[in-house]
mmCIF file of C-alpha atoms in Angstrom:
data_model
loop_
_atom_site.group_PDB
_atom_site.id
_atom_site.type_symbol
_atom_site.label_atom_id
_atom_site.label_comp_id
_atom_site.label_asym_id
_atom_site.label_seq_id
_atom_site.Cartn_x
_atom_site.Cartn_y
_atom_site.Cartn_z
ATOM 1 C CA MET S 607 13.703 3.187 -6.797
ATOM 2 C CA THR S 608 14.599 4.565 -3.422
ATOM 3 C CA VAL S 609 16.527 1.931 -1.589
ATOM 4 C CA THR S 610 15.266 2.398 2.343
ATOM 5 C CA TRP S 611 17.048 0.406 4.882
ATOM 6 C CA THR S 612 17.814 1.172 9.241
ATOM 7 C CA THR S 613 20.967 1.146 10.851
ATOM 8 C CA TRP S 614 21.506 0.689 14.662
ATOM 9 C CA VAL S 615 24.195 3.833 15.213
ATOM 10 C CA PRO S 616 24.360 6.757 12.597
ATOM 11 C CA ALA S 617 25.787 5.719 9.564
ATOM 12 C CA PRO S 618 26.740 7.824 5.764
ATOM 13 C CA SER S 619 23.905 6.614 3.076
ATOM 14 C CA GLU S 620 25.024 5.223 -0.872
ATOM 15 C CA VAL S 621 24.289 2.372 -2.888
ATOM 16 C CA GLN S 622 25.996 1.218 -4.919
ATOM 17 C CA PHE S 623 24.394 -0.848 -8.515
ATOM 18 C CA GLY S 624 25.455 -1.330 -11.876
ATOM 19 C CA LEU S 625 24.840 -4.127 -14.442
ATOM 20 C CA GLN S 626 26.092 -6.801 -14.744
ATOM 21 C CA PRO S 627 24.918 -9.539 -12.133
ATOM 22 C CA SER S 628 29.458 -9.867 -10.457
ATOM 23 C CA GLY S 629 32.672 -8.029 -10.284
ATOM 24 C CA PRO S 630 32.568 -3.815 -9.247
ATOM 25 C CA LEU S 631 29.373 -2.062 -9.373
ATOM 26 C CA PRO S 632 30.008 1.395 -10.932
ATOM 27 C CA LEU S 633 27.447 3.675 -10.151
ATOM 28 C CA ARG S 634 27.395 5.293 -7.058
ATOM 29 C CA ALA S 635 23.797 7.331 -4.983
ATOM 30 C CA ARG S 636 23.719 9.449 -1.977
ATOM 31 C CA GLY S 637 20.850 9.723 0.548
ATOM 32 C CA SER S 638 20.411 10.579 3.786
ATOM 33 C CA ALA S 639 19.561 9.481 7.301
ATOM 34 C CA ARG S 640 17.154 10.052 10.016
ATOM 35 C CA PRO S 641 17.585 8.945 13.521
ATOM 36 C CA PHE S 642 13.460 7.673 14.752
ATOM 37 C CA VAL S 643 12.165 7.226 18.566
ATOM 38 C CA ASP S 644 10.393 4.686 19.107
ATOM 39 C CA GLY S 645 6.760 6.134 21.315
ATOM 40 C CA GLY S 646 8.217 2.697 23.513
ATOM 41 C CA ILE S 647 8.902 2.964 26.444
ATOM 42 C CA LEU S 648 13.082 2.488 25.790
ATOM 43 C CA ARG S 649 12.888 5.691 23.426
ATOM 44 C CA ARG S 650 14.414 3.294 21.308
ATOM 45 C CA THR S 651 16.326 5.542 18.790
ATOM 46 C CA LEU S 652 16.937 3.134 14.675
ATOM 47 C CA TYR S 653 18.620 5.219 11.846
ATOM 48 C CA MET S 654 16.588 5.437 8.498
ATOM 49 C CA HIS S 655 18.336 5.413 5.495
ATOM 50 C CA ARG S 656 16.525 6.727 2.103
ATOM 51 C CA VAL S 657 18.140 7.112 -1.379
ATOM 52 C CA THR S 658 16.989 6.675 -4.205
ATOM 53 C CA LEU S 659 18.390 5.056 -7.782
ATOM 54 C CA ARG S 660 17.426 7.753 -10.649
ATOM 55 C CA ARG S 661 17.964 7.694 -15.010
ATOM 56 C CA LEU S 662 17.184 3.839 -14.854
ATOM 57 C CA LEU S 663 16.878 2.053 -17.550
ATOM 58 C CA PRO S 664 13.826 0.758 -18.277
ATOM 59 C CA GLY S 665 13.336 -3.587 -17.480
ATOM 60 C CA ALA S 666 16.826 -3.302 -16.748
ATOM 61 C CA GLN S 667 17.554 -5.520 -14.224
ATOM 62 C CA TYR S 668 20.253 -3.909 -11.129
ATOM 63 C CA VAL S 669 22.849 -5.672 -8.470
ATOM 64 C CA TYR S 670 22.926 -3.160 -5.615
ATOM 65 C CA ARG S 671 23.816 -2.813 -1.837
ATOM 66 C CA CYS S 672 23.499 -0.840 0.138
ATOM 67 C CA GLY S 673 25.470 0.173 3.219
ATOM 68 C CA SER S 674 28.040 3.185 3.527
ATOM 69 C CA ALA S 675 32.183 2.582 4.893
ATOM 70 C CA GLN S 676 30.818 1.347 8.321
ATOM 71 C CA GLY S 677 29.030 -1.256 6.878
ATOM 72 C CA TRP S 678 27.628 -3.091 3.515
ATOM 73 C CA SER S 679 24.909 -5.112 3.369
ATOM 74 C CA ARG S 680 24.446 -8.195 1.338
ATOM 75 C CA ARG S 681 23.546 -7.973 -2.299
ATOM 76 C CA PHE S 682 19.807 -7.978 -4.425
ATOM 77 C CA ARG S 683 18.581 -7.846 -7.465
ATOM 78 C CA PHE S 684 15.812 -5.890 -8.978
ATOM 79 C CA ARG S 685 14.559 -4.923 -12.140
ATOM 80 C CA ALA S 686 13.971 -1.054 -13.390
ATOM 81 C CA LEU S 687 10.392 -0.688 -14.608
ATOM 82 C CA LYS S 688 8.883 -0.625 -17.669
ATOM 83 C CA ASN S 689 8.549 3.145 -19.585
ATOM 84 C CA GLY S 690 5.282 3.818 -21.360
ATOM 85 C CA VAL S 691 1.716 2.074 -21.534
ATOM 86 C CA HIS S 692 2.055 -0.810 -23.911
ATOM 87 C CA TRP S 693 1.670 -3.708 -20.699
ATOM 88 C CA SER S 694 0.124 -5.430 -18.380
ATOM 89 C CA PRO S 695 1.398 -4.674 -14.751
ATOM 90 C CA ARG S 696 1.921 -8.421 -13.060
ATOM 91 C CA LEU S 697 1.351 -7.644 -9.327
ATOM 92 C CA ALA S 698 1.037 -8.932 -5.744
ATOM 93 C CA VAL S 699 -2.155 -7.113 -3.937
ATOM 94 C CA PHE S 700 -2.720 -8.787 -0.196
ATOM 95 C CA GLY S 701 -3.690 -7.166 3.248
ATOM 96 C CA ASP S 702 -3.565 -7.878 6.728
ATOM 97 C CA LEU S 703 0.365 -9.668 6.952
ATOM 98 C CA GLY S 704 1.889 -11.152 10.200
ATOM 99 C CA ALA S 705 5.244 -11.266 10.959
ATOM 100 C CA ASP S 706 4.036 -14.797 13.110
ATOM 101 C CA ASN S 707 1.790 -17.139 10.666
ATOM 102 C CA PRO S 708 2.464 -15.391 7.243
ATOM 103 C CA LYS S 709 0.849 -17.854 5.231
ATOM 104 C CA ALA S 710 1.148 -16.289 2.093
ATOM 105 C CA PHE S 711 4.668 -15.288 2.410
ATOM 106 C CA PRO S 712 5.968 -18.389 0.959
ATOM 107 C CA ARG S 713 4.213 -18.490 -2.438
ATOM 108 C CA LEU S 714 4.717 -14.195 -2.434
ATOM 109 C CA ARG S 715 9.237 -14.479 -1.377
ATOM 110 C CA ARG S 716 9.062 -17.779 -3.998
ATOM 111 C CA ASP S 717 7.368 -15.668 -6.985
ATOM 112 C CA THR S 718 9.280 -12.656 -6.650
ATOM 113 C CA GLN S 719 12.597 -14.910 -6.948
ATOM 114 C CA GLN S 720 11.236 -16.352 -10.206
ATOM 115 C CA GLY S 721 10.125 -12.805 -11.331
ATOM 116 C CA LEU S 722 6.199 -12.688 -11.635
ATOM 117 C CA TYR S 723 5.845 -9.285 -10.104
ATOM 118 C CA ASP S 724 5.809 -6.441 -11.278
ATOM 119 C CA ALA S 725 5.234 -4.269 -7.738
ATOM 120 C CA VAL S 726 3.294 -5.438 -4.870
ATOM 121 C CA LEU S 727 1.034 -3.661 -3.236
ATOM 122 C CA HIS S 728 0.320 -3.479 0.636
ATOM 123 C CA VAL S 729 -3.294 -2.580 1.372
ATOM 124 C CA GLY S 730 -2.673 -1.660 4.989
ATOM 125 C CA ASP S 731 -1.731 -4.169 8.398
ATOM 126 C CA PHE S 732 2.114 -5.139 8.865
ATOM 127 C CA ALA S 733 3.236 -7.191 11.610
ATOM 128 C CA TYR S 734 0.762 -7.078 14.087
ATOM 129 C CA ASN S 735 1.719 -5.271 15.210
ATOM 130 C CA MET S 736 4.835 -2.635 14.147
ATOM 131 C CA ASP S 737 4.824 -1.189 17.353
ATOM 132 C CA GLN S 738 5.122 -4.391 20.064
ATOM 133 C CA ASP S 739 7.926 -4.654 21.703
ATOM 134 C CA ASN S 740 8.986 -1.404 21.258
ATOM 135 C CA ALA S 741 9.269 -1.899 17.345
ATOM 136 C CA ARG S 742 11.314 -5.377 17.649
ATOM 137 C CA VAL S 743 8.138 -6.850 15.979
ATOM 138 C CA GLY S 744 8.703 -4.221 13.294
ATOM 139 C CA ASP S 745 11.774 -5.563 12.410
ATOM 140 C CA ARG S 746 11.262 -8.913 12.555
ATOM 141 C CA PHE S 747 8.750 -7.750 10.091
ATOM 142 C CA MET S 748 10.821 -5.710 7.462
ATOM 143 C CA ARG S 749 13.478 -8.410 7.631
ATOM 144 C CA LEU S 750 10.909 -11.048 6.689
ATOM 145 C CA ILE S 751 9.894 -9.393 3.960
ATOM 146 C CA GLU S 752 13.147 -8.065 3.178
ATOM 147 C CA PRO S 753 13.628 -11.223 0.114
ATOM 148 C CA VAL S 754 10.560 -9.170 -1.346
ATOM 149 C CA ALA S 755 10.713 -5.474 -1.326
ATOM 150 C CA ALA S 756 14.396 -5.518 -2.119
ATOM 151 C CA SER S 757 13.579 -7.067 -5.131
ATOM 152 C CA LEU S 758 10.643 -4.854 -7.020
ATOM 153 C CA PRO S 759 8.671 -2.059 -6.079
ATOM 154 C CA TYR S 760 6.754 -2.524 -2.166
ATOM 155 C CA MET S 761 3.980 -0.047 -2.231
ATOM 156 C CA THR S 762 1.371 0.630 0.909
ATOM 157 C CA CYS S 763 -1.061 2.616 2.726
ATOM 158 C CA PRO S 764 -1.732 2.080 6.571
ATOM 159 C CA GLY S 765 -3.872 0.199 8.231
ATOM 160 C CA ASN S 766 -5.822 0.652 12.099
ATOM 161 C CA HIS S 767 -2.838 -1.822 12.764
ATOM 162 C CA GLU S 768 -0.341 1.110 11.817
ATOM 163 C CA GLU S 769 -2.090 3.954 14.471
ATOM 164 C CA ARG S 770 0.396 3.557 17.283
ATOM 165 C CA TYR S 771 2.130 6.530 18.444
ATOM 166 C CA ASN S 772 0.874 8.241 15.065
ATOM 167 C CA PHE S 773 1.577 5.937 12.701
ATOM 168 C CA SER S 774 4.764 6.550 13.381
ATOM 169 C CA ASN S 775 6.511 2.656 12.437
ATOM 170 C CA TYR S 776 5.076 3.632 9.303
ATOM 171 C CA LYS S 777 5.456 6.559 8.391
ATOM 172 C CA ALA S 778 9.750 5.327 9.311
ATOM 173 C CA ARG S 779 10.422 2.425 7.748
ATOM 174 C CA PHE S 780 8.304 2.953 4.575
ATOM 175 C CA SER S 781 8.668 5.193 1.453
ATOM 176 C CA MET S 782 6.044 6.254 -1.117
ATOM 177 C CA PRO S 783 5.608 9.064 -3.412
ATOM 178 C CA GLY S 784 4.611 12.559 -2.951
ATOM 179 C CA ASP S 785 5.123 15.101 0.947
ATOM 180 C CA ASN S 786 2.304 12.802 2.341
ATOM 181 C CA GLU S 787 4.393 10.713 4.753
ATOM 182 C CA GLY S 788 2.941 7.470 3.358
ATOM 183 C CA LEU S 789 -0.409 8.030 3.927
ATOM 184 C CA TRP S 790 -1.614 9.210 0.372
ATOM 185 C CA TYR S 791 0.011 9.462 -3.279
ATOM 186 C CA SER S 792 -0.501 7.933 -6.087
ATOM 187 C CA TRP S 793 1.138 7.402 -9.669
ATOM 188 C CA ASP S 794 1.290 5.353 -12.549
ATOM 189 C CA LEU S 795 2.039 1.954 -13.179
ATOM 190 C CA GLY S 796 2.182 0.666 -17.331
ATOM 191 C CA PRO S 797 -2.145 1.908 -18.531
ATOM 192 C CA ALA S 798 -2.421 2.267 -15.032
ATOM 193 C CA HIS S 799 -2.782 5.753 -12.120
ATOM 194 C CA ILE S 800 -2.666 3.899 -8.470
ATOM 195 C CA ILE S 801 -3.721 5.352 -5.844
ATOM 196 C CA SER S 802 -3.147 5.189 -2.480
ATOM 197 C CA PHE S 803 -5.245 6.945 0.636
ATOM 198 C CA SER S 804 -5.720 6.181 4.542
ATOM 199 C CA THR S 805 -8.964 5.387 5.169
ATOM 200 C CA GLU S 806 -8.072 5.500 9.041
ATOM 201 C CA VAL S 807 -8.532 8.963 9.003
ATOM 202 C CA TYR S 808 -11.878 8.954 9.618
ATOM 203 C CA PHE S 809 -11.626 6.273 12.569
ATOM 204 C CA PHE S 810 -8.691 7.761 14.575
ATOM 205 C CA LEU S 811 -9.631 11.306 15.442
ATOM 206 C CA HIS S 812 -7.504 12.668 17.900
ATOM 207 C CA TYR S 813 -4.801 12.659 14.997
ATOM 208 C CA GLY S 814 -6.868 15.519 14.097
ATOM 209 C CA ARG S 815 -9.915 15.941 11.809
ATOM 210 C CA HIS S 816 -8.979 18.415 9.102
ATOM 211 C CA LEU S 817 -6.779 14.553 8.242
ATOM 212 C CA VAL S 818 -10.059 14.253 6.481
ATOM 213 C CA GLN S 819 -10.403 17.168 4.824
ATOM 214 C CA ARG S 820 -7.104 17.431 2.766
ATOM 215 C CA GLN S 821 -6.963 13.950 1.570
ATOM 216 C CA PHE S 822 -10.000 14.478 0.750
ATOM 217 C CA ARG S 823 -9.240 17.216 -1.881
ATOM 218 C CA TRP S 824 -5.649 15.573 -2.465
ATOM 219 C CA LEU S 825 -8.411 12.754 -4.132
ATOM 220 C CA GLU S 826 -10.419 14.735 -6.400
ATOM 221 C CA SER S 827 -7.866 17.268 -7.293
ATOM 222 C CA ASP S 828 -5.646 13.644 -8.325
ATOM 223 C CA LEU S 829 -8.832 12.244 -9.736
ATOM 224 C CA GLN S 830 -9.098 15.144 -11.982
ATOM 225 C CA LYS S 831 -5.800 15.230 -13.623
ATOM 226 C CA ALA S 832 -6.206 11.364 -13.237
ATOM 227 C CA ASN S 833 -9.368 11.892 -15.747
ATOM 228 C CA GLN S 834 -7.797 14.421 -18.448
ATOM 229 C CA ASN S 835 -5.310 11.625 -19.028
ATOM 230 C CA ARG S 836 -7.277 8.924 -19.453
ATOM 231 C CA ALA S 837 -6.858 9.460 -23.086
ATOM 232 C CA ALA S 838 -3.554 7.575 -22.330
ATOM 233 C CA ARG S 839 -3.970 5.104 -18.414
ATOM 234 C CA PRO S 840 -7.419 5.008 -19.237
ATOM 235 C CA TRP S 841 -6.928 2.570 -15.312
ATOM 236 C CA ILE S 842 -8.040 4.082 -11.879
ATOM 237 C CA VAL S 843 -7.289 1.898 -9.437
ATOM 238 C CA THR S 844 -7.615 2.658 -5.697
ATOM 239 C CA MET S 845 -6.170 0.760 -2.537
ATOM 240 C CA GLY S 846 -7.628 1.493 1.287
ATOM 241 C CA HIS S 847 -7.522 -0.307 3.798
ATOM 242 C CA ARG S 848 -11.149 -0.784 5.175
ATOM 243 C CA PRO S 849 -13.460 -1.192 2.974
ATOM 244 C CA MET S 850 -17.240 0.135 1.839
ATOM 245 C CA TYR S 851 -18.275 -2.639 1.715
ATOM 246 C CA CYS S 852 -17.695 -6.390 2.955
ATOM 247 C CA SER S 853 -20.516 -9.393 4.163
ATOM 248 C CA ASN S 854 -18.311 -11.242 6.556
ATOM 249 C CA ALA S 855 -20.013 -11.898 9.582
ATOM 250 C CA ASP S 856 -18.624 -8.531 12.059
ATOM 251 C CA LEU S 857 -18.626 -5.740 13.577
ATOM 252 C CA ASP S 858 -16.583 -3.975 11.242
ATOM 253 C CA ASP S 859 -17.553 -0.690 9.605
ATOM 254 C CA CYS S 860 -18.488 -1.839 6.396
ATOM 255 C CA ARG S 861 -20.593 -4.368 7.682
ATOM 256 C CA TRP S 862 -22.819 -0.897 8.537
ATOM 257 C CA HIS S 863 -24.674 1.117 5.536
ATOM 258 C CA GLU S 864 -23.459 4.005 6.716
ATOM 259 C CA SER S 865 -20.460 3.371 6.289
ATOM 260 C CA LYS S 866 -17.623 5.987 7.449
ATOM 261 C CA VAL S 867 -15.017 5.118 4.372
ATOM 262 C CA ARG S 868 -18.622 5.114 1.718
ATOM 263 C CA LYS S 869 -19.989 8.039 3.393
ATOM 264 C CA GLY S 870 -17.390 9.811 5.362
ATOM 265 C CA LEU S 871 -18.119 11.563 8.637
ATOM 266 C CA HIS S 872 -21.629 11.419 10.146
ATOM 267 C CA GLY S 873 -23.201 9.812 7.133
ATOM 268 C CA ARG S 874 -22.459 12.975 4.963
ATOM 269 C CA LEU S 875 -18.552 14.623 5.045
ATOM 270 C CA TYR S 876 -16.140 13.922 2.792
ATOM 271 C CA GLY S 877 -17.915 10.461 1.822
ATOM 272 C CA LEU S 878 -15.514 8.704 -0.801
ATOM 273 C CA GLU S 879 -17.570 7.131 -2.741
ATOM 274 C CA ASP S 880 -19.918 9.872 -4.426
ATOM 275 C CA LEU S 881 -16.422 10.643 -5.316
ATOM 276 C CA PHE S 882 -14.605 7.577 -6.604
ATOM 277 C CA TYR S 883 -18.035 7.491 -8.796
ATOM 278 C CA LYS S 884 -18.029 10.877 -10.241
ATOM 279 C CA TYR S 885 -14.411 10.518 -11.273
ATOM 280 C CA GLY S 886 -15.253 7.114 -12.097
ATOM 281 C CA VAL S 887 -12.693 4.459 -10.226
ATOM 282 C CA ASP S 888 -12.935 1.248 -12.025
ATOM 283 C CA LEU S 889 -11.708 -1.335 -9.419
ATOM 284 C CA GLN S 890 -11.532 -0.600 -5.852
ATOM 285 C CA ILE S 891 -9.400 -2.580 -3.718
ATOM 286 C CA TRP S 892 -9.845 -3.435 0.207
ATOM 287 C CA ALA S 893 -8.210 -5.405 2.819
ATOM 288 C CA HIS S 894 -9.186 -5.636 6.666
ATOM 289 C CA GLU S 895 -11.661 -8.333 6.354
ATOM 290 C CA HIS S 896 -9.978 -11.769 6.185
ATOM 291 C CA SER S 897 -10.934 -12.869 3.501
ATOM 292 C CA TYR S 898 -11.378 -12.128 -0.199
ATOM 293 C CA GLU S 899 -14.052 -11.153 -2.110
ATOM 294 C CA ARG S 900 -14.630 -9.754 -5.574
ATOM 295 C CA LEU S 901 -18.952 -8.066 -5.722
ATOM 296 C CA TRP S 902 -20.379 -6.927 -9.283
ATOM 297 C CA PRO S 903 -19.899 -2.546 -9.902
ATOM 298 C CA ILE S 904 -21.602 -1.858 -7.155
ATOM 299 C CA TYR S 905 -23.000 2.160 -6.448
ATOM 300 C CA ASN S 906 -25.251 3.249 -3.561
ATOM 301 C CA TYR S 907 -25.907 -0.711 -2.423
ATOM 302 C CA GLN S 908 -27.344 -1.291 -6.729
ATOM 303 C CA VAL S 909 -25.453 -3.688 -9.105
ATOM 304 C CA PHE S 910 -24.500 -1.806 -12.002
ATOM 305 C CA ASN S 911 -23.105 -4.970 -14.137
ATOM 306 C CA GLY S 912 -22.041 -4.550 -17.694
ATOM 307 C CA SER S 913 -24.510 -7.280 -19.163
ATOM 308 C CA LEU S 914 -26.576 -10.458 -17.875
ATOM 309 C CA LYS S 915 -23.422 -12.315 -19.263
ATOM 310 C CA PHE S 916 -20.657 -9.929 -19.338
ATOM 311 C CA PRO S 917 -20.976 -7.999 -16.281
ATOM 312 C CA TYR S 918 -17.731 -6.863 -16.161
ATOM 313 C CA THR S 919 -16.526 -5.836 -19.748
ATOM 314 C CA ASN S 920 -17.476 -2.252 -19.472
ATOM 315 C CA PRO S 921 -19.329 -2.000 -16.361
ATOM 316 C CA ARG S 922 -21.423 1.406 -14.921
ATOM 317 C CA GLY S 923 -20.393 0.884 -11.503
ATOM 318 C CA PRO S 924 -16.645 -0.512 -10.252
ATOM 319 C CA VAL S 925 -15.680 -3.370 -9.397
ATOM 320 C CA HIS S 926 -14.609 -3.701 -5.975
ATOM 321 C CA ILE S 927 -12.211 -6.615 -4.938
ATOM 322 C CA ILE S 928 -10.799 -7.181 -0.423
ATOM 323 C CA THR S 929 -7.864 -9.709 -0.271
ATOM 324 C CA GLY S 930 -7.013 -9.402 3.741
ATOM 325 C CA SER S 931 -6.299 -12.678 4.048
ATOM 326 C CA ALA S 932 -2.198 -12.954 4.212
ATOM 327 C CA VAL S 933 -2.663 -13.390 6.901
ATOM 328 C CA SER S 934 -2.843 -11.830 10.505
ATOM 329 C CA PRO S 935 -2.187 -14.546 13.591
ATOM 330 C CA ARG S 936 -5.522 -13.738 13.773
ATOM 331 C CA GLY S 937 -6.398 -16.076 10.882
ATOM 332 C CA GLN S 938 -9.303 -15.662 8.291
ATOM 333 C CA GLY S 939 -12.239 -14.074 8.892
ATOM 334 C CA PRO S 940 -16.088 -16.274 8.541
ATOM 335 C CA CYS S 941 -18.789 -14.941 6.205
ATOM 336 C CA SER S 942 -22.618 -14.470 5.820
ATOM 337 C CA LEU S 943 -24.412 -14.473 3.544
ATOM 338 C CA PRO S 944 -22.819 -12.757 -0.022
ATOM 339 C CA PHE S 945 -23.981 -9.525 -2.431
ATOM 340 C CA GLY S 946 -26.106 -10.111 -5.074
#
């Protein structure tokens, strides 16, 4: 579990934590802070602190605070994730949550405080936009989600609204596993192997076309390893911002047959649908469209239901879910005719 916070001036990075709901916090963990210089006209400098808590007792509830002798946060609580594969994780899954008009947030905060979730999957698009007003909108958004993100793993992937200054606010503000600045990574949760990746490398090519190839090769390697571990973790789940398919009445990539995410650059290079189908990805989670949509198991525009009566039982293709209605300032999107 990694704890991340921001200060306006340099300071030591420490977390004090323990198992007792009140009284002293006997355990200590130290980390580091790095300056983050926003790309806006004011070039605001923030200090991003990261401390990783190790050797936690599975399923135990901890109390903690972060900071230093220069100042401490209030106390927060979180429950360490369970070990093993023989349990069913409870997830809150959504994308496209703004600092303004966050309609889903009161319910999310209440459910989190009641202990209804083990983790959050935020599938891109934060704050609208974190870079705006010299990154003060990002500050406001992080304060908004603090009651949730301080209480359980808040797992993310980048969306198109994080693009400014080469995704710098996204990279600085969130701490994800791996060494790819949170753009792509994977982790295990109960019986599932969850892969987060960036659809945005296909669209913002001025940051480097090599990122498309790097991510694709990493994805294939990770999927190969996940398939070798199917006996222990039978479910492979992916999360990326822009969907391959959708029925919304707009001009987004998912409305085109030769979708960049689905078919790749120029309709043939590094497409993800064939890759995910080859390695048997079970569930693909998306956002971007400001609506909710669940497809029948599908591959290459063909339905691959398990059976007429039980389409989702032993399907022959992946299930796609779009959940981008958390919601943004622009509200929810109109839909046209659904697939099927």
